[in-house]
PDB file of C-alpha atoms in Angstrom:
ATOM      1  CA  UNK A 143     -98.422  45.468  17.766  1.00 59.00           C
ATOM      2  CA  UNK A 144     -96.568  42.661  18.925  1.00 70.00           C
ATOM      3  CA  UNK A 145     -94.333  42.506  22.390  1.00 85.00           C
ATOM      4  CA  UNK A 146     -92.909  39.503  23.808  1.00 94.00           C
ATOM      5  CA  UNK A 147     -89.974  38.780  25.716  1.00 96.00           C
ATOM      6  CA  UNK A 148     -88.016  35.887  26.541  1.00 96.00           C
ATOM      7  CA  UNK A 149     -84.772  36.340  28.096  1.00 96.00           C
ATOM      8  CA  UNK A 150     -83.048  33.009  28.350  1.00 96.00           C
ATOM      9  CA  UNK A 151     -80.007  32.022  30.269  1.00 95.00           C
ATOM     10  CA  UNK A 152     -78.634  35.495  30.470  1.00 95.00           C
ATOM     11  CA  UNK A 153     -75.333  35.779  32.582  1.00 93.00           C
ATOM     12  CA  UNK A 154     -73.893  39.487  32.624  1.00 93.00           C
ATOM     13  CA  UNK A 155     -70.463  39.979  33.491  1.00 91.00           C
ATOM     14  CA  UNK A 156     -68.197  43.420  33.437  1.00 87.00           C
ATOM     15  CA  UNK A 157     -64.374  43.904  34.282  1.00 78.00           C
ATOM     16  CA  UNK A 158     -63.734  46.821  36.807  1.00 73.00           C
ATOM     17  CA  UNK A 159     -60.768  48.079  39.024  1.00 70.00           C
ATOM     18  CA  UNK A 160     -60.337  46.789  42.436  1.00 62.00           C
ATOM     19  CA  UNK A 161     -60.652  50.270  44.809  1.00 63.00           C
ATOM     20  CA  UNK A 162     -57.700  48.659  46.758  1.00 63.00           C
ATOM     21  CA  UNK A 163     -55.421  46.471  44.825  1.00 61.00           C
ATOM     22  CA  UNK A 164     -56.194  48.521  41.263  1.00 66.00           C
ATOM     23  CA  UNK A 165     -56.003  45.032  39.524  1.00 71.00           C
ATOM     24  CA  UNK A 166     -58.847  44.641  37.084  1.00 67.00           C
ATOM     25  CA  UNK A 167     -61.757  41.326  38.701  1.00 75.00           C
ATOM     26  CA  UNK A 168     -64.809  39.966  37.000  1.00 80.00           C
ATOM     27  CA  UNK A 169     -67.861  41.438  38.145  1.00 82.00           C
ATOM     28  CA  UNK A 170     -70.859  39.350  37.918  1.00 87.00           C
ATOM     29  CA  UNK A 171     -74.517  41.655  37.549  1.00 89.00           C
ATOM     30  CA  UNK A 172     -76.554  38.849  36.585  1.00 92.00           C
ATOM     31  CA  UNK A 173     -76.093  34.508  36.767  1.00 93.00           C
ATOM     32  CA  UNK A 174     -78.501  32.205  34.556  1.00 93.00           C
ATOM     33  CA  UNK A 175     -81.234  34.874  34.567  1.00 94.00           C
ATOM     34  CA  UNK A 176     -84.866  33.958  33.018  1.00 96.00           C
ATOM     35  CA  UNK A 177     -87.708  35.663  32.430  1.00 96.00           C
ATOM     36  CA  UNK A 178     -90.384  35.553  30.238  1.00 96.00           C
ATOM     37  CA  UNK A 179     -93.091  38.582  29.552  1.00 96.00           C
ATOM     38  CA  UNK A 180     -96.254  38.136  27.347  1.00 96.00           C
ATOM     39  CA  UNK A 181     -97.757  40.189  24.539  1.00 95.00           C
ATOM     40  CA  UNK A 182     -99.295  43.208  26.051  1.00 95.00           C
ATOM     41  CA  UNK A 183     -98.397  42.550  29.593  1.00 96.00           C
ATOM     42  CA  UNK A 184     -97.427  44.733  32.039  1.00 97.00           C
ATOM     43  CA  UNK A 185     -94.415  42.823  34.236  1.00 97.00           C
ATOM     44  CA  UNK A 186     -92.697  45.213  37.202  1.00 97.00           C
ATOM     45  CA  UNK A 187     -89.381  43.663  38.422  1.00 96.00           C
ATOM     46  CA  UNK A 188     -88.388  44.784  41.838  1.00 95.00           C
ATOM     47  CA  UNK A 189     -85.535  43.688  44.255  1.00 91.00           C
ATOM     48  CA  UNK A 190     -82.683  45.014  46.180  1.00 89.00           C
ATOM     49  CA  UNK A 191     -80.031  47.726  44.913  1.00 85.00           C
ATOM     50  CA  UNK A 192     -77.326  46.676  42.956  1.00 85.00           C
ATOM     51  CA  UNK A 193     -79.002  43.333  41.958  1.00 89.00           C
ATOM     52  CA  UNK A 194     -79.436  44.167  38.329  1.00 89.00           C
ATOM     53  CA  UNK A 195     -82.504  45.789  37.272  1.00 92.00           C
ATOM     54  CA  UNK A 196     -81.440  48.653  35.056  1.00 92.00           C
ATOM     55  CA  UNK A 197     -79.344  45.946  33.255  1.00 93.00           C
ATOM     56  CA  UNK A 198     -81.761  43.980  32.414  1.00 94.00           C
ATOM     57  CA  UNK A 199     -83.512  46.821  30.612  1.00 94.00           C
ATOM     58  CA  UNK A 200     -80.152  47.714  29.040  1.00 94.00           C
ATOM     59  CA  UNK A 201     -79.951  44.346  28.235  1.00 96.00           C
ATOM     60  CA  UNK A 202     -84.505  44.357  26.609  1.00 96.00           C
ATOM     61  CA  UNK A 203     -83.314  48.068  24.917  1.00 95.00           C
ATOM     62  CA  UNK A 204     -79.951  46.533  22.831  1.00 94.00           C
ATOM     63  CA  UNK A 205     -77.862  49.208  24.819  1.00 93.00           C
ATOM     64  CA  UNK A 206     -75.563  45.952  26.348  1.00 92.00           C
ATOM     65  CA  UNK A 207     -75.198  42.862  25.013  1.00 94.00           C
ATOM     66  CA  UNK A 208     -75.050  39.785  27.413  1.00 94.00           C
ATOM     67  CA  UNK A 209     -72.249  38.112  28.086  1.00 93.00           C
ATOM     68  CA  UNK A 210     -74.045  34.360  27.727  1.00 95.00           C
ATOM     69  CA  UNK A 211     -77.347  33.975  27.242  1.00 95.00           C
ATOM     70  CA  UNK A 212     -79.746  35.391  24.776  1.00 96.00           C
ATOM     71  CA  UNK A 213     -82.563  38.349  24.770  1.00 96.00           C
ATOM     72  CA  UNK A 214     -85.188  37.735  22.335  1.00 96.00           C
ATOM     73  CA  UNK A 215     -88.303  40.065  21.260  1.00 95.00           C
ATOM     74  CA  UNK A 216     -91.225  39.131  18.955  1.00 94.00           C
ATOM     75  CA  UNK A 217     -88.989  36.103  17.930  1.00 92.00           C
ATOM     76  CA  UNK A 218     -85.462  38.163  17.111  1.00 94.00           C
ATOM     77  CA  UNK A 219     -82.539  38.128  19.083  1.00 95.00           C
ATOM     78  CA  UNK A 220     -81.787  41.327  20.162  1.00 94.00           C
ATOM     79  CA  UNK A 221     -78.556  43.191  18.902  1.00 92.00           C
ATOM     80  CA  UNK A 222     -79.094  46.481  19.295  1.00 93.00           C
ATOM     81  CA  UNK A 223     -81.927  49.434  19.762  1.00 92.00           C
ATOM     82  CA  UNK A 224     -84.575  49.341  17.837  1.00 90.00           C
ATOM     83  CA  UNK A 225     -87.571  51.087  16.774  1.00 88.00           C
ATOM     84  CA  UNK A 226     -89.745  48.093  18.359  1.00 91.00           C
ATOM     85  CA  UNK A 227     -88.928  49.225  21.901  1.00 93.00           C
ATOM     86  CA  UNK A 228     -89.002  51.921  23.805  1.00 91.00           C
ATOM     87  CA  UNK A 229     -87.524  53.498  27.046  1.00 91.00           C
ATOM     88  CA  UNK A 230     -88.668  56.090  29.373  1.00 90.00           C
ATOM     89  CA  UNK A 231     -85.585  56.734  32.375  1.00 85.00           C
ATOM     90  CA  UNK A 232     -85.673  58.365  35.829  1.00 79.00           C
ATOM     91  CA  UNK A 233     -83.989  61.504  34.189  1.00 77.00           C
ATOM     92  CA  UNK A 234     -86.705  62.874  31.804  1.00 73.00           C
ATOM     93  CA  UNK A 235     -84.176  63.058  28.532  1.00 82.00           C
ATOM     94  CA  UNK A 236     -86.431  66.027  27.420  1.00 90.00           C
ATOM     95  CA  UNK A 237     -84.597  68.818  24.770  1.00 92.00           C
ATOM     96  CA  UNK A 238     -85.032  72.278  26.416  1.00 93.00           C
ATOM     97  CA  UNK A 239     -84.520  73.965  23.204  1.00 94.00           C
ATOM     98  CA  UNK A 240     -88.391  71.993  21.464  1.00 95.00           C
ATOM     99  CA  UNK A 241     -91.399  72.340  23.269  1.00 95.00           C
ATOM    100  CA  UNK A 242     -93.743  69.067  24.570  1.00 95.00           C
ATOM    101  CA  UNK A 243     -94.938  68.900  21.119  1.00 95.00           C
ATOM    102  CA  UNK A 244     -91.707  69.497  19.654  1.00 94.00           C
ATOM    103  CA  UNK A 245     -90.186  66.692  21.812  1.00 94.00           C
ATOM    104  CA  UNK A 246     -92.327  63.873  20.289  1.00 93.00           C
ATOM    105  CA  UNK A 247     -92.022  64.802  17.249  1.00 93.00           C
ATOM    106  CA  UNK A 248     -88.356  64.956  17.530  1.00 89.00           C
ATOM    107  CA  UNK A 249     -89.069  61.306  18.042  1.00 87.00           C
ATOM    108  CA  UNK A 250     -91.018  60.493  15.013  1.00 90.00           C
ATOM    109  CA  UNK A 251     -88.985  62.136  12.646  1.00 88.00           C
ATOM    110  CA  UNK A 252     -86.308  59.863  13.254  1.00 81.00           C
ATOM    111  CA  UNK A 253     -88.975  57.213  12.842  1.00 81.00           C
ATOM    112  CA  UNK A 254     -89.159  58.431   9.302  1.00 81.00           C
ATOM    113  CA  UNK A 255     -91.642  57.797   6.881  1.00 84.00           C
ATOM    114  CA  UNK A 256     -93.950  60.881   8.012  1.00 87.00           C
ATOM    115  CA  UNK A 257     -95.302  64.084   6.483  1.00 90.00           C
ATOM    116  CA  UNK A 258     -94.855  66.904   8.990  1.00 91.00           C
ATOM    117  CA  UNK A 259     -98.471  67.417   8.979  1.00 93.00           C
ATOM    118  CA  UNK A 260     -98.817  63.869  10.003  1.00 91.00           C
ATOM    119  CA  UNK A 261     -95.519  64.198  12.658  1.00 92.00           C
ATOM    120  CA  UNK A 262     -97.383  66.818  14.297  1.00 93.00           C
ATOM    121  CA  UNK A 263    -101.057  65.188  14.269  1.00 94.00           C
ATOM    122  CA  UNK A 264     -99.496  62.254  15.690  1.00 93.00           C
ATOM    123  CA  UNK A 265     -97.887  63.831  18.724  1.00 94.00           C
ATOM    124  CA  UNK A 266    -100.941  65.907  19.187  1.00 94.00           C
ATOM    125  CA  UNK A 267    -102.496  62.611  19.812  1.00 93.00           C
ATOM    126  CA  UNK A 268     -99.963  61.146  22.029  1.00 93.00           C
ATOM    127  CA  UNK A 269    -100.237  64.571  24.211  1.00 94.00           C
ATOM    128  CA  UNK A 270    -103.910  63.862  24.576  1.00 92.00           C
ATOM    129  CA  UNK A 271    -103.356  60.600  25.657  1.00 90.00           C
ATOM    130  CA  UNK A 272    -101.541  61.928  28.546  1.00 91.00           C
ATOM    131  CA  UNK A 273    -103.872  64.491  29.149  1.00 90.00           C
ATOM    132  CA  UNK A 274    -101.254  67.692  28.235  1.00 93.00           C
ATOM    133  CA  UNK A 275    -103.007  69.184  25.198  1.00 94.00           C
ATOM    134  CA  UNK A 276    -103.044  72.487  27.039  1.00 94.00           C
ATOM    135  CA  UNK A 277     -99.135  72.477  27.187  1.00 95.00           C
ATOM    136  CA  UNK A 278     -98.088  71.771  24.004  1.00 95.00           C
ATOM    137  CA  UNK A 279     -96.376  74.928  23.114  1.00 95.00           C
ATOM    138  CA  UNK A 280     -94.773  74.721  27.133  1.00 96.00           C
ATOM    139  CA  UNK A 281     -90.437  74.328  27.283  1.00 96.00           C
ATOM    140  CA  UNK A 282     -89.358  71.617  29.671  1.00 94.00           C
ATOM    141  CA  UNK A 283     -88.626  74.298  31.787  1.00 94.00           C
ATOM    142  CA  UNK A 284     -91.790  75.385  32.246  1.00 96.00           C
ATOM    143  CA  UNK A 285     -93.680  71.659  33.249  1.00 93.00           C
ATOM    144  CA  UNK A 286     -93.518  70.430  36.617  1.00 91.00           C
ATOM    145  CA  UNK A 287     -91.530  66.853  37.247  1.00 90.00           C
ATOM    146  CA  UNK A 288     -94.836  64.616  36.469  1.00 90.00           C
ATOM    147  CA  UNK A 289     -95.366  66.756  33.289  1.00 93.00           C
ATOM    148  CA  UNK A 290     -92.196  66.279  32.191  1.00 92.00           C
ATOM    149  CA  UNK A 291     -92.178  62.699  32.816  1.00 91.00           C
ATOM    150  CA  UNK A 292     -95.670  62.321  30.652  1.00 91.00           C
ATOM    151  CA  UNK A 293     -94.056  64.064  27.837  1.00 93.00           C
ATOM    152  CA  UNK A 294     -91.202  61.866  28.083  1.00 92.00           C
ATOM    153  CA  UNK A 295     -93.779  58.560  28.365  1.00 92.00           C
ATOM    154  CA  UNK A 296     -95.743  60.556  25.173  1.00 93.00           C
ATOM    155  CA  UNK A 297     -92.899  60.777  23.047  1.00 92.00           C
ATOM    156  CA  UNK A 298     -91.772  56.817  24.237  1.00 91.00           C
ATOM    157  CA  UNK A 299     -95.126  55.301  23.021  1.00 91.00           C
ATOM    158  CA  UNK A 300     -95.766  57.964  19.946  1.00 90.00           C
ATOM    159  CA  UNK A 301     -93.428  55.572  17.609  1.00 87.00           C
ATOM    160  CA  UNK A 302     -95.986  53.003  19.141  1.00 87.00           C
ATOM    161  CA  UNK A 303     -93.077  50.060  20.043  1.00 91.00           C
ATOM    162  CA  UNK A 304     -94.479  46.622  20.827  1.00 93.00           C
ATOM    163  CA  UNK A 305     -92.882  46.783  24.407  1.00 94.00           C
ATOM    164  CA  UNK A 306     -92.015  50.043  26.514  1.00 94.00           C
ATOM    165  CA  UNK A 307     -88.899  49.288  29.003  1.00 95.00           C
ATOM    166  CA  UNK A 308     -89.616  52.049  32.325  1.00 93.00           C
ATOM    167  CA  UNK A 309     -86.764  52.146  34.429  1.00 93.00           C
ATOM    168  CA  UNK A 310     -87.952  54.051  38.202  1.00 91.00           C
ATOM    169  CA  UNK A 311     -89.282  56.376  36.254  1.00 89.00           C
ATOM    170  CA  UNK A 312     -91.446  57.964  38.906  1.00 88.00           C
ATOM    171  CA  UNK A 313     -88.616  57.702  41.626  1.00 83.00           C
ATOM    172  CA  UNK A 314     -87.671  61.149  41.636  1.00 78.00           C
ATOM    173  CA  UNK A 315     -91.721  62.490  42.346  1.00 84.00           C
ATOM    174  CA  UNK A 316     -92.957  63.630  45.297  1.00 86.00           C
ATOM    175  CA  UNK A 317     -95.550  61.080  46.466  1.00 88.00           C
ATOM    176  CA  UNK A 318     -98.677  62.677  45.852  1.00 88.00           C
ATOM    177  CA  UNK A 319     -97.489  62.537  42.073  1.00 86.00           C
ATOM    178  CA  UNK A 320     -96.174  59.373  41.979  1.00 88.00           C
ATOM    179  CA  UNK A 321     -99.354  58.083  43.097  1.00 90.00           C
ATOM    180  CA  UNK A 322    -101.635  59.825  40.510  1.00 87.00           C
ATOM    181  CA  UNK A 323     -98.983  58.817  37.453  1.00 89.00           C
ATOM    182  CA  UNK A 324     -99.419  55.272  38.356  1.00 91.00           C
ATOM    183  CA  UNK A 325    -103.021  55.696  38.331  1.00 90.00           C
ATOM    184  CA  UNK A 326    -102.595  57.508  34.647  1.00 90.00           C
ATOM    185  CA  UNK A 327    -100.051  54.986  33.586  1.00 91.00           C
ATOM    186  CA  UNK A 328    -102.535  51.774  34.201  1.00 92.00           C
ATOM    187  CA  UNK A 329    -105.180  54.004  31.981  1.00 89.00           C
ATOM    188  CA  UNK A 330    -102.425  54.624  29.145  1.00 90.00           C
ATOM    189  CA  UNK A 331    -101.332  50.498  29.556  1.00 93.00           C
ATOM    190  CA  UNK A 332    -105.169  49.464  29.195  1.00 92.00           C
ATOM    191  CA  UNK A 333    -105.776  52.070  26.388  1.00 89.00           C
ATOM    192  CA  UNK A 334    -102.537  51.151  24.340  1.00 90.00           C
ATOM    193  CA  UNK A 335    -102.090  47.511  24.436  1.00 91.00           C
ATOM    194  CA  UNK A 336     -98.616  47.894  25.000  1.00 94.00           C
ATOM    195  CA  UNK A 337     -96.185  45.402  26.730  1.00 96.00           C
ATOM    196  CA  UNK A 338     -94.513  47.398  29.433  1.00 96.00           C
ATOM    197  CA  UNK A 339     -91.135  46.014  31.975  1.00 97.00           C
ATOM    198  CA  UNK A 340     -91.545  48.485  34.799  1.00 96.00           C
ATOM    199  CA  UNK A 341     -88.253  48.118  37.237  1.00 95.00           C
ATOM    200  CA  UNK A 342     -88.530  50.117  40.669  1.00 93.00           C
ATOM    201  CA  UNK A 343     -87.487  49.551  44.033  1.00 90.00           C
ATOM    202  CA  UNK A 344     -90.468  50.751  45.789  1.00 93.00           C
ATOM    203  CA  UNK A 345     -92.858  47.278  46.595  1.00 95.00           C
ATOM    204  CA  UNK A 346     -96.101  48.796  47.092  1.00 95.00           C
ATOM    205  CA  UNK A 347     -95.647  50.356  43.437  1.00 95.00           C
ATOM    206  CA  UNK A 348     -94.852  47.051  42.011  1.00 96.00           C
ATOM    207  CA  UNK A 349     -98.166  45.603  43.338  1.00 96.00           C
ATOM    208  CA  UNK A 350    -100.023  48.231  42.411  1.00 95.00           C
ATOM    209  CA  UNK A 351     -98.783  48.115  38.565  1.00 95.00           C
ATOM    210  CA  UNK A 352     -97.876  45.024  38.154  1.00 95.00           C
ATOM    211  CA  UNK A 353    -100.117  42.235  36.688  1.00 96.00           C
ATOM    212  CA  UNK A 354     -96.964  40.198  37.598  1.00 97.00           C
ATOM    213  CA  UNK A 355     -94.024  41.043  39.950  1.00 97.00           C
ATOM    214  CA  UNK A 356     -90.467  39.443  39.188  1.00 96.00           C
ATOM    215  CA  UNK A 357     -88.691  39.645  41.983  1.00 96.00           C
ATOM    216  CA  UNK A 358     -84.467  39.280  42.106  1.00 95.00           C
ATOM    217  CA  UNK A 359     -82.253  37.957  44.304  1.00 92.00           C
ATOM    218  CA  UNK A 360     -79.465  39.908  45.724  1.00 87.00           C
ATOM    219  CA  UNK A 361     -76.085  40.140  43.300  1.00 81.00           C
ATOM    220  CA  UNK A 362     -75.503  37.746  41.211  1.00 88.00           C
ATOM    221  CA  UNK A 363     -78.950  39.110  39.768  1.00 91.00           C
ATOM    222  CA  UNK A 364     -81.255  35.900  39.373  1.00 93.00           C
ATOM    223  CA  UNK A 365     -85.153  35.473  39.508  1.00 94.00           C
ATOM    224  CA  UNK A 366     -86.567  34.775  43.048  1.00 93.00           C
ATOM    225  CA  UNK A 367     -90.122  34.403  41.904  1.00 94.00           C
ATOM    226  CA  UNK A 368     -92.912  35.389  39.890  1.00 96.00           C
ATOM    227  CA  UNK A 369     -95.946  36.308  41.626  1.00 96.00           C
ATOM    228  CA  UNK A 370     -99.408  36.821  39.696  1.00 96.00           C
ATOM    229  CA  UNK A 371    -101.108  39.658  41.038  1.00 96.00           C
ATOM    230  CA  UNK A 372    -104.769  39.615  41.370  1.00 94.00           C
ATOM    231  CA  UNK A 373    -106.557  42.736  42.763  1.00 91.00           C
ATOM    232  CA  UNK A 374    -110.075  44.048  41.959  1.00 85.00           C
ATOM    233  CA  UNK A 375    -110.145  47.435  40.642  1.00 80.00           C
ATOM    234  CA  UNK A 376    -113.416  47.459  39.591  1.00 77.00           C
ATOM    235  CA  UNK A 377    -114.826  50.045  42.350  1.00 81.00           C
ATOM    236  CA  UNK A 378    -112.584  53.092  42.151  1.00 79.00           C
ATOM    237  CA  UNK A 379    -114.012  54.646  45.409  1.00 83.00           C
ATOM    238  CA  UNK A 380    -112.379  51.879  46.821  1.00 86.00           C
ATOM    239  CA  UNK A 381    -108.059  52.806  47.688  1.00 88.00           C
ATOM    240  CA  UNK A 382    -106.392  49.480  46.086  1.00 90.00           C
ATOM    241  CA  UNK A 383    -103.654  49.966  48.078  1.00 91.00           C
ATOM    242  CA  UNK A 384    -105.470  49.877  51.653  1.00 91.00           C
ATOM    243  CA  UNK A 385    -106.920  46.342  50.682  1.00 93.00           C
ATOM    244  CA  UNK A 386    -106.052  43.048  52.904  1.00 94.00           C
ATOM    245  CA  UNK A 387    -105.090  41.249  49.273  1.00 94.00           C
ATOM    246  CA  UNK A 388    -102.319  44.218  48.903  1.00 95.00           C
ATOM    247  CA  UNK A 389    -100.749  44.075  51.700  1.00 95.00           C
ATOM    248  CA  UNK A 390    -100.688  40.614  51.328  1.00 96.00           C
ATOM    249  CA  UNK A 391     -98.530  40.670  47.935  1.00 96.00           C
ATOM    250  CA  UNK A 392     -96.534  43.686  49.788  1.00 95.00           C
ATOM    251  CA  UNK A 393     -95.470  41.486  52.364  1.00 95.00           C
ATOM    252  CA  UNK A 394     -95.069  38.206  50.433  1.00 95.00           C
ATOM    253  CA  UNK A 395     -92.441  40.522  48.219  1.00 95.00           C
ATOM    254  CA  UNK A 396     -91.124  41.858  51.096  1.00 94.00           C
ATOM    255  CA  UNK A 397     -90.274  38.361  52.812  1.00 93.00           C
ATOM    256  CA  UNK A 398     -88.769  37.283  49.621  1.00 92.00           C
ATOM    257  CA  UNK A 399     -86.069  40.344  49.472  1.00 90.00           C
ATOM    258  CA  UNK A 400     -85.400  39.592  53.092  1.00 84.00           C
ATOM    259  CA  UNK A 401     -85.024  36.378  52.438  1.00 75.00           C
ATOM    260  CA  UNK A 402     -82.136  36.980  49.668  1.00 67.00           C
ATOM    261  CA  UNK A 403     -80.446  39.669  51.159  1.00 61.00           C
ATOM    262  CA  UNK A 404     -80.032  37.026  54.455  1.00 54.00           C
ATOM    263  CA  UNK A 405     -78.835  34.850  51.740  1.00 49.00           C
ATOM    264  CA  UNK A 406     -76.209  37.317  50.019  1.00 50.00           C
ATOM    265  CA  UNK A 407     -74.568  38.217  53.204  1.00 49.00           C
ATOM    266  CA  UNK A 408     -73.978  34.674  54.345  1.00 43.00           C
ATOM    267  CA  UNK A 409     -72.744  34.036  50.790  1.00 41.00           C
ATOM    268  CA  UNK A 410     -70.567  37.094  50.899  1.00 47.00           C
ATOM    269  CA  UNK A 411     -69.173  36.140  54.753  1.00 45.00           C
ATOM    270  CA  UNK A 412     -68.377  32.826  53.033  1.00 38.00           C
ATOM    271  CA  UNK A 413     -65.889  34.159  50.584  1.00 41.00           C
ATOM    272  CA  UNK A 414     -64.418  36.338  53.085  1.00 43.00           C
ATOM    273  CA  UNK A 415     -63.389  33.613  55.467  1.00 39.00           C
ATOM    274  CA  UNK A 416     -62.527  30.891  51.971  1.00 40.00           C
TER     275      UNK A 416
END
């Protein structure tokens, strides 16, 4: 199960309406962007609002198409969805009318190819792997946030793409829950093999997941850096995130946004007086 990513060169531009003068002005997301993501890694990209980060997983997904530049997956430019990747959103996309079960295997009929006997084994499976087998038969409705988000992560990886795109998935949690769906995410990751892009604003929960952090620059939307991250997890009575490496990486991250947003605003000031 394949999943790498090379995005090469990508420059993103849309055409929107000027709140004052109504006239219609270029709007460029993201300038000679590259990025590369191995097979089976998991990559979170963090950096500033509005520098680009859901559209680079529109761009991963096939849901946009850059304007220059190319996105490439397991050797094929991409030109649309596909089967090969999936995408879990802040919203949980659940249908109210199916329960948890009923949600997956909404996902692998369209897959095709499957008895119903085998549709439903399947998502059993996938429910187990995110430890709900005692709600299968619950509505959306009826599952707090973090269950509805595993469902929605259960029915992502139950077609079992080579990469899974997350896009602040956890963002609308409570702490507490955010916390112990990282932990269950990093389990899922080293149990699946799959090659995850994980975007979020929060910095301590790109360290955390990351086995790389891309960081972005301030609009236009370019890479600031690529930091390895290197933390031992082998003692879990030991908090990860209260270690002197961690907040190392936090703050490293941290000086790097400040660093571009310092950098946008004298850009910005620039235009302003040209």
């Amino acid at each position: 199960m394949p999943g790498t990513i090379a995005i090469q060169a990508v420059r993103q531009v849309f055409r929107v309406r000027g709140d004052e003068d109504r006239k219609v002005h270029e709007f460029v997301a993201l300038d000679d962007l590259h990025l590369e993501v191995g097979d089976g890694e998991f990559l979170t990209l963090v950096g500033p609002s509005g520098c680009g980060k859901s559209t680079v997983l529109d761009l991963i997904s096939g849901l946009s198409t850059p304007t220059a530049g190319a996105v490439v997956v397991d050797g094929k430019r991409v030109t649309g969805p596909g089967l090969d990747r999936g995408v879990v959103f802040q919203q949980y996309t659940l249908l109210p009318w199916r329960t948890a079960l009923g949600n997956i295997e909404f996902a692998l009929e369209a897959l095709g190819g499957l008895t119903r006997g085998e549709r439903r084994e399947r998502a059993r499976d996938y429910l187990e792997l995110v430890g709900l087998t005692d709600f299968a038969s619950r509505y959306p409705h009826e599952l707090s946030g973090g269950m509805k988000q595993r469902v929605a992560i259960a029915r992502s990886l139950s077609y079992e793409p080579g990469v899974l795109l997350m896009d602040e998935p956890f963002g609308a949690l409570d702490a507490q829950t955010r916390e112990r769906l990282q932990e269950e995410l990093l389990q899922i990751w080293r149990r699946t093999g799959t090659t995850i892009v994980f975007i979020t604003h929060d910095i301590e929960e790109a360290v955390f997941l990351g086995q790389r952090v891309a960081v972005m620059s301030s609009r236009p939307g370019r890479i600031e850096a690529v930091l390895d991250i290197v933390l031992d997890r082998s003692n879990p009575e030991i908090d990860t995130r209260a270690t002197a490496p961690f907040a190392q990486y936090r703050h490293q991250i941290w000086s790097l946004l400040r660093h571009s947003d310092t950098a946008a605003t004298q850009l910005e000031q620039v235009h302003r007086v040209a």
